PDB file of C-alpha atoms in Angstrom:
ATOM      1  CA  MET A   1     -29.399 -12.451 -11.308  1.00 92.00           C
ATOM      2  CA  ASP A   2     -29.043  -9.251 -13.339  1.00 94.00           C
ATOM      3  CA  ALA A   3     -25.895  -7.803 -14.909  1.00 96.00           C
ATOM      4  CA  LEU A   4     -24.747  -4.224 -15.404  1.00 97.00           C
ATOM      5  CA  VAL A   5     -22.205  -3.239 -18.048  1.00 97.00           C
ATOM      6  CA  MET A   6     -20.452  -0.059 -16.938  1.00 96.00           C
ATOM      7  CA  CYS A   7     -19.859   2.108 -19.999  1.00 94.00           C
ATOM      8  CA  GLY A   8     -20.206   5.761 -19.012  1.00 84.00           C
ATOM      9  CA  GLY A   9     -16.626   6.775 -18.207  1.00 73.00           C
ATOM     10  CA  ARG A  10     -14.523   9.418 -19.926  1.00 68.00           C
ATOM     11  CA  GLY A  11     -11.803   7.043 -21.191  1.00 65.00           C
ATOM     12  CA  SER A  12      -9.178   9.753 -20.699  1.00 64.00           C
ATOM     13  CA  ARG A  13      -6.220   7.367 -20.267  1.00 67.00           C
ATOM     14  CA  LEU A  14      -6.894   5.730 -23.627  1.00 68.00           C
ATOM     15  CA  ASP A  15      -7.508   9.096 -25.330  1.00 73.00           C
ATOM     16  CA  ARG A  16      -9.474   7.655 -28.286  1.00 76.00           C
ATOM     17  CA  GLY A  17     -12.899   9.209 -27.679  1.00 83.00           C
ATOM     18  CA  GLU A  18     -15.593   7.188 -25.946  1.00 91.00           C
ATOM     19  CA  LYS A  19     -13.735   4.098 -24.802  1.00 92.00           C
ATOM     20  CA  PRO A  20     -16.639   1.608 -25.055  1.00 94.00           C
ATOM     21  CA  LEU A  21     -16.850   2.311 -28.800  1.00 95.00           C
ATOM     22  CA  VAL A  22     -13.151   1.738 -29.465  1.00 94.00           C
ATOM     23  CA  ALA A  23     -12.849  -1.349 -31.646  1.00 95.00           C
ATOM     24  CA  VAL A  24     -10.850  -4.435 -30.744  1.00 96.00           C
ATOM     25  CA  ASP A  25     -10.252  -6.613 -33.793  1.00 94.00           C
ATOM     26  CA  GLY A  26     -12.916  -4.608 -35.630  1.00 94.00           C
ATOM     27  CA  VAL A  27     -15.660  -4.823 -32.973  1.00 95.00           C
ATOM     28  CA  PRO A  28     -16.472  -2.087 -30.400  1.00 96.00           C
ATOM     29  CA  MET A  29     -15.420  -3.189 -26.923  1.00 96.00           C
ATOM     30  CA  VAL A  30     -18.890  -2.616 -25.505  1.00 97.00           C
ATOM     31  CA  ASP A  31     -20.416  -4.910 -28.150  1.00 97.00           C
ATOM     32  CA  ARG A  32     -17.964  -7.657 -27.254  1.00 97.00           C
ATOM     33  CA  VAL A  33     -18.791  -7.310 -23.544  1.00 97.00           C
ATOM     34  CA  ILE A  34     -22.567  -7.081 -24.059  1.00 96.00           C
ATOM     35  CA  ASP A  35     -22.424 -10.195 -26.288  1.00 96.00           C
ATOM     36  CA  ALA A  36     -20.522 -12.173 -23.633  1.00 96.00           C
ATOM     37  CA  VAL A  37     -22.811 -11.083 -20.809  1.00 96.00           C
ATOM     38  CA  THR A  38     -25.970 -11.708 -22.829  1.00 95.00           C
ATOM     39  CA  ALA A  39     -24.767 -15.178 -23.870  1.00 95.00           C
ATOM     40  CA  SER A  40     -24.187 -16.004 -20.207  1.00 94.00           C
ATOM     41  CA  GLY A  41     -27.922 -15.971 -19.554  1.00 85.00           C
ATOM     42  CA  PHE A  42     -28.454 -13.275 -16.943  1.00 92.00           C
ATOM     43  CA  ASP A  43     -32.063 -12.316 -16.226  1.00 91.00           C
ATOM     44  CA  THR A  44     -31.501  -8.749 -17.429  1.00 94.00           C
ATOM     45  CA  VAL A  45     -28.454  -7.079 -18.963  1.00 96.00           C
ATOM     46  CA  ALA A  46     -28.408  -3.283 -18.732  1.00 97.00           C
ATOM     47  CA  ALA A  47     -25.805  -0.728 -19.798  1.00 97.00           C
ATOM     48  CA  VAL A  48     -24.894   2.015 -17.357  1.00 97.00           C
ATOM     49  CA  THR A  49     -24.221   5.210 -19.309  1.00 96.00           C
ATOM     50  CA  SER A  50     -23.586   8.854 -18.475  1.00 94.00           C
ATOM     51  CA  PRO A  51     -23.457  12.270 -20.144  1.00 94.00           C
ATOM     52  CA  HIS A  52     -19.749  11.557 -20.823  1.00 92.00           C
ATOM     53  CA  ALA A  53     -20.645   8.812 -23.311  1.00 93.00           C
ATOM     54  CA  PRO A  54     -23.586  10.007 -25.444  1.00 95.00           C
ATOM     55  CA  ASP A  55     -22.452   8.121 -28.548  1.00 95.00           C
ATOM     56  CA  THR A  56     -22.222   4.909 -26.535  1.00 95.00           C
ATOM     57  CA  ALA A  57     -25.752   5.417 -25.207  1.00 96.00           C
ATOM     58  CA  ALA A  58     -27.023   6.037 -28.752  1.00 96.00           C
ATOM     59  CA  HIS A  59     -25.135   2.962 -30.020  1.00 96.00           C
ATOM     60  CA  LEU A  60     -26.749   0.727 -27.368  1.00 96.00           C
ATOM     61  CA  ASP A  61     -30.224   2.279 -27.376  1.00 94.00           C
ATOM     62  CA  GLY A  62     -32.747  -0.395 -28.284  1.00 94.00           C
ATOM     63  CA  ARG A  63     -30.240  -3.222 -27.820  1.00 94.00           C
ATOM     64  CA  VAL A  64     -30.233  -3.365 -24.013  1.00 96.00           C
ATOM     65  CA  PRO A  65     -31.941  -1.297 -21.321  1.00 97.00           C
ATOM     66  CA  LEU A  66     -29.967   1.839 -20.472  1.00 97.00           C
ATOM     67  CA  ILE A  67     -29.446   3.238 -16.979  1.00 97.00           C
ATOM     68  CA  GLU A  68     -28.381   6.875 -17.289  1.00 96.00           C
ATOM     69  CA  THR A  69     -26.287   8.149 -14.371  1.00 95.00           C
ATOM     70  CA  ASP A  70     -24.853  11.585 -13.603  1.00 94.00           C
ATOM     71  CA  GLY A  71     -21.306  10.674 -14.637  1.00 91.00           C
ATOM     72  CA  ASP A  72     -19.804  11.557 -11.252  1.00 91.00           C
ATOM     73  CA  GLY A  73     -17.267   8.719 -11.412  1.00 90.00           C
ATOM     74  CA  TYR A  74     -17.246   4.941 -11.536  1.00 88.00           C
ATOM     75  CA  VAL A  75     -18.179   4.343  -7.893  1.00 90.00           C
ATOM     76  CA  ALA A  76     -20.936   6.975  -7.826  1.00 93.00           C
ATOM     77  CA  ASP A  77     -22.395   5.734 -11.112  1.00 94.00           C
ATOM     78  CA  LEU A  78     -22.192   2.107  -9.974  1.00 93.00           C
ATOM     79  CA  THR A  79     -23.903   2.952  -6.674  1.00 93.00           C
ATOM     80  CA  ASP A  80     -26.654   4.837  -8.498  1.00 95.00           C
ATOM     81  CA  ALA A  81     -27.253   1.919 -10.886  1.00 96.00           C
ATOM     82  CA  ILE A  82     -27.269  -0.669  -8.096  1.00 94.00           C
ATOM     83  CA  ASP A  83     -29.765   1.424  -6.128  1.00 94.00           C
ATOM     84  CA  ARG A  84     -32.075   1.106  -9.137  1.00 94.00           C
ATOM     85  CA  VAL A  85     -31.708  -2.639  -9.848  1.00 94.00           C
ATOM     86  CA  GLY A  86     -30.897  -4.094  -6.433  1.00 93.00           C
ATOM     87  CA  THR A  87     -28.545  -6.866  -5.401  1.00 93.00           C
ATOM     88  CA  PRO A  88     -27.102  -9.332  -6.070  1.00 94.00           C
ATOM     89  CA  VAL A  89     -25.935  -8.057  -9.430  1.00 95.00           C
ATOM     90  CA  VAL A  90     -22.920  -8.788 -11.602  1.00 96.00           C
ATOM     91  CA  THR A  91     -21.046  -5.701 -12.755  1.00 96.00           C
ATOM     92  CA  VAL A  92     -18.744  -5.740 -15.765  1.00 97.00           C
ATOM     93  CA  ALA A  93     -16.551  -2.933 -17.075  1.00 96.00           C
ATOM     94  CA  ALA A  94     -16.925  -2.279 -20.806  1.00 96.00           C
ATOM     95  CA  ASP A  95     -13.130  -2.338 -21.219  1.00 95.00           C
ATOM     96  CA  VAL A  96     -12.708  -6.122 -20.840  1.00 97.00           C
ATOM     97  CA  PRO A  97     -13.049  -6.929 -24.557  1.00 96.00           C
ATOM     98  CA  LEU A  98     -11.857 -10.537 -24.423  1.00 96.00           C
ATOM     99  CA  LEU A  99     -14.546 -11.548 -21.940  1.00 96.00           C
ATOM    100  CA  ALA A 100     -16.459 -14.736 -22.786  1.00 94.00           C
ATOM    101  CA  PRO A 101     -19.541 -16.342 -21.223  1.00 95.00           C
ATOM    102  CA  GLY A 102     -17.626 -19.146 -19.469  1.00 93.00           C
ATOM    103  CA  PRO A 103     -16.012 -17.056 -16.716  1.00 92.00           C
ATOM    104  CA  LEU A 104     -19.340 -15.307 -16.076  1.00 94.00           C
ATOM    105  CA  ASP A 105     -21.163 -18.633 -15.841  1.00 92.00           C
ATOM    106  CA  ARG A 106     -18.592 -19.942 -13.359  1.00 90.00           C
ATOM    107  CA  LEU A 107     -18.791 -16.758 -11.280  1.00 90.00           C
ATOM    108  CA  ARG A 108     -22.587 -16.868 -11.120  1.00 88.00           C
ATOM    109  CA  GLU A 109     -22.616 -20.597 -10.284  1.00 86.00           C
ATOM    110  CA  ALA A 110     -20.077 -20.109  -7.471  1.00 84.00           C
ATOM    111  CA  TYR A 111     -21.887 -17.129  -5.937  1.00 89.00           C
ATOM    112  CA  GLU A 112     -22.882 -17.808  -2.323  1.00 86.00           C
ATOM    113  CA  GLY A 113     -24.040 -14.446  -0.916  1.00 86.00           C
ATOM    114  CA  PRO A 114     -21.242 -11.983  -0.197  1.00 89.00           C
ATOM    115  CA  SER A 115     -19.834  -9.630  -2.805  1.00 92.00           C
ATOM    116  CA  VAL A 116     -17.138 -11.110  -5.038  1.00 93.00           C
ATOM    117  CA  THR A 117     -14.208  -9.288  -6.583  1.00 94.00           C
ATOM    118  CA  LEU A 118     -12.872 -11.316  -9.486  1.00 95.00           C
ATOM    119  CA  CYS A 119      -9.107 -10.899  -9.798  1.00 96.00           C
ATOM    120  CA  VAL A 120      -6.242 -12.299 -11.833  1.00 97.00           C
ATOM    121  CA  PRO A 121      -2.634 -12.674 -10.717  1.00 98.00           C
ATOM    122  CA  SER A 122      -0.742  -9.468 -11.463  1.00 97.00           C
ATOM    123  CA  ALA A 123       2.002 -11.673 -12.897  1.00 97.00           C
ATOM    124  CA  LEU A 124      -0.415 -12.855 -15.607  1.00 97.00           C
ATOM    125  CA  LYS A 125      -1.143  -9.255 -16.626  1.00 96.00           C
ATOM    126  CA  ARG A 126       2.588  -8.514 -16.771  1.00 95.00           C
ATOM    127  CA  GLN A 127       3.231 -11.696 -18.752  1.00 95.00           C
ATOM    128  CA  LEU A 128       0.664 -10.519 -21.326  1.00 94.00           C
ATOM    129  CA  GLY A 129       2.196  -7.023 -21.316  1.00 94.00           C
ATOM    130  CA  VAL A 130      -0.934  -5.150 -20.185  1.00 95.00           C
ATOM    131  CA  SER A 131      -1.034  -2.398 -17.596  1.00 93.00           C
ATOM    132  CA  VAL A 132      -1.530  -3.099 -13.897  1.00 95.00           C
ATOM    133  CA  ASP A 133      -3.280  -0.113 -12.339  1.00 91.00           C
ATOM    134  CA  THR A 134      -4.450  -1.583  -9.034  1.00 93.00           C
ATOM    135  CA  GLU A 135      -3.028  -4.447  -6.999  1.00 96.00           C
ATOM    136  CA  ARG A 136      -3.879  -6.117  -3.746  1.00 95.00           C
ATOM    137  CA  ASP A 137      -2.473  -9.017  -1.786  1.00 96.00           C
ATOM    138  CA  HIS A 138      -4.534 -12.202  -1.712  1.00 96.00           C
ATOM    139  CA  GLU A 139      -3.100 -15.059   0.288  1.00 95.00           C
ATOM    140  CA  GLY A 140       0.444 -13.892  -0.399  1.00 96.00           C
ATOM    141  CA  VAL A 141      -0.071 -13.347  -4.136  1.00 96.00           C
ATOM    142  CA  ALA A 142      -0.332  -9.968  -5.840  1.00 98.00           C
ATOM    143  CA  VAL A 143      -3.635  -9.860  -7.733  1.00 98.00           C
ATOM    144  CA  ALA A 144      -5.398  -7.243  -9.840  1.00 97.00           C
ATOM    145  CA  PRO A 145      -9.137  -6.694 -10.230  1.00 96.00           C
ATOM    146  CA  THR A 146     -10.577  -7.675 -13.589  1.00 96.00           C
ATOM    147  CA  GLY A 147     -13.535  -5.296 -13.775  1.00 94.00           C
ATOM    148  CA  VAL A 148     -15.944  -8.197 -13.179  1.00 96.00           C
ATOM    149  CA  ASN A 149     -17.645  -8.336  -9.779  1.00 94.00           C
ATOM    150  CA  VAL A 150     -20.711  -9.522  -7.946  1.00 95.00           C
ATOM    151  CA  VAL A 151     -22.235  -6.934  -5.646  1.00 94.00           C
ATOM    152  CA  GLY A 152     -24.046  -8.716  -2.835  1.00 91.00           C
ATOM    153  CA  ALA A 153     -26.595  -7.436  -0.371  1.00 82.00           C
ATOM    154  CA  ASP A 154     -24.167  -6.910   2.529  1.00 77.00           C
ATOM    155  CA  ASP A 155     -20.699  -5.473   3.082  1.00 78.00           C
ATOM    156  CA  ALA A 156     -18.932  -8.844   3.160  1.00 85.00           C
ATOM    157  CA  GLU A 157     -16.506  -9.426   0.294  1.00 88.00           C
ATOM    158  CA  THR A 158     -14.622 -12.391  -1.051  1.00 92.00           C
ATOM    159  CA  VAL A 159     -11.866 -12.475  -3.639  1.00 94.00           C
ATOM    160  CA  ARG A 160     -11.971 -15.069  -6.371  1.00 94.00           C
ATOM    161  CA  VAL A 161      -8.795 -15.519  -8.412  1.00 95.00           C
ATOM    162  CA  SER A 162      -8.949 -16.643 -12.027  1.00 95.00           C
ATOM    163  CA  HIS A 163      -6.052 -17.530 -14.291  1.00 94.00           C
ATOM    164  CA  ASP A 164      -8.130 -16.847 -17.403  1.00 94.00           C
ATOM    165  CA  ALA A 165      -6.040 -14.656 -19.708  1.00 92.00           C
ATOM    166  CA  ARG A 166      -9.141 -13.041 -21.219  1.00 93.00           C
ATOM    167  CA  LEU A 167      -9.960 -11.470 -17.865  1.00 96.00           C
ATOM    168  CA  ALA A 168      -6.476  -9.993 -17.531  1.00 96.00           C
ATOM    169  CA  VAL A 169      -6.872  -7.546 -20.412  1.00 96.00           C
ATOM    170  CA  ASN A 170      -8.504  -4.265 -19.396  1.00 94.00           C
ATOM    171  CA  VAL A 171      -8.007  -1.680 -22.124  1.00 94.00           C
ATOM    172  CA  ASN A 172      -6.925   1.492 -20.336  1.00 90.00           C
ATOM    173  CA  ARG A 173      -4.010   2.661 -22.483  1.00 90.00           C
ATOM    174  CA  PRO A 174      -2.975   2.497 -26.155  1.00 92.00           C
ATOM    175  CA  ASP A 175      -0.531  -0.359 -25.446  1.00 93.00           C
ATOM    176  CA  ASP A 176      -3.363  -2.358 -23.834  1.00 94.00           C
ATOM    177  CA  LEU A 177      -5.474  -1.806 -26.956  1.00 95.00           C
ATOM    178  CA  ALA A 178      -2.716  -3.107 -29.228  1.00 93.00           C
ATOM    179  CA  ILE A 179      -2.344  -6.241 -27.086  1.00 94.00           C
ATOM    180  CA  ALA A 180      -6.123  -6.780 -26.976  1.00 95.00           C
ATOM    181  CA  ASP A 181      -6.271  -6.492 -30.775  1.00 94.00           C
ATOM    182  CA  ARG A 182      -3.525  -9.059 -31.201  1.00 92.00           C
ATOM    183  CA  LEU A 183      -5.005 -11.473 -28.671  1.00 93.00           C
ATOM    184  CA  ALA A 184      -8.583 -11.116 -29.954  1.00 92.00           C
ATOM    185  CA  ALA A 185      -7.453 -12.125 -33.400  1.00 86.00           C
ATOM    186  CA  GLY A 186      -5.799 -15.302 -32.127  1.00 81.00           C
ATOM    187  CA  LEU A 187      -7.566 -16.527 -28.998  1.00 59.00           C
ATOM    188  CA  PRO A 188      -9.770 -19.607 -29.016  1.00 52.00           C
ATOM    189  CA  ARG A 189     -13.235 -18.948 -27.612  1.00 46.00           C
ATOM    190  CA  GLU A 190     -12.417 -20.363 -24.160  1.00 44.00           C
ATOM    191  CA  VAL A 191      -8.773 -19.965 -23.110  1.00 40.00           C
ATOM    192  CA  SER A 192      -6.898 -19.502 -19.871  1.00 41.00           C
ATOM    193  CA  SER A 193      -3.357 -19.698 -18.666  1.00 42.00           C
ATOM    194  CA  ASP A 194      -4.227 -23.287 -17.751  1.00 42.00           C
ATOM    195  CA  GLY A 195      -5.051 -24.077 -21.388  1.00 40.00           C
ATOM    196  CA  PRO A 196      -8.173 -24.052 -23.585  1.00 38.00           C
ATOM    197  CA  ARG A 197     -11.545 -24.797 -21.995  1.00 38.00           C
TER     198      ARG A 197
END
């Protein structure tokens, strides 16, 4: 299975330039995500870039294959990239800087065919103090997407809920960045709300 790291957005909510290059605990977010995805052992890891993130593309050039899209928005860029690599494919947003290989390994091992949206309980995001931009109900519990998904070959979708605190931190706003910095400096390599793994 291949993996795509989505890193071509404008990052306007964070307002710090190209968001993938913003450092968390001294390391650009995109480097943290690429390292986690690469360590998880996918067949190919590619970065999806756009004209909105030229410095990110230059930063990653030669490290991983680049898929340049038109920059027409997350969904359009994702669709364009998937059309080029096919399915199934794991997609990861570059703004999940606490990501580690373990959750990716578990997601890949559990994959059974339909698309998977990996979510965390919204309560976990609020407990950590990070923003909740999108919520949905899953079996009576409010959950939020993590930015990690499997896109399958058909339209069927399943929701998988994780209690892993690392997946709950998407850096979209300055407050999220401050929390990510603090957590990155103190988190063990494998940690969840259920305890270290």
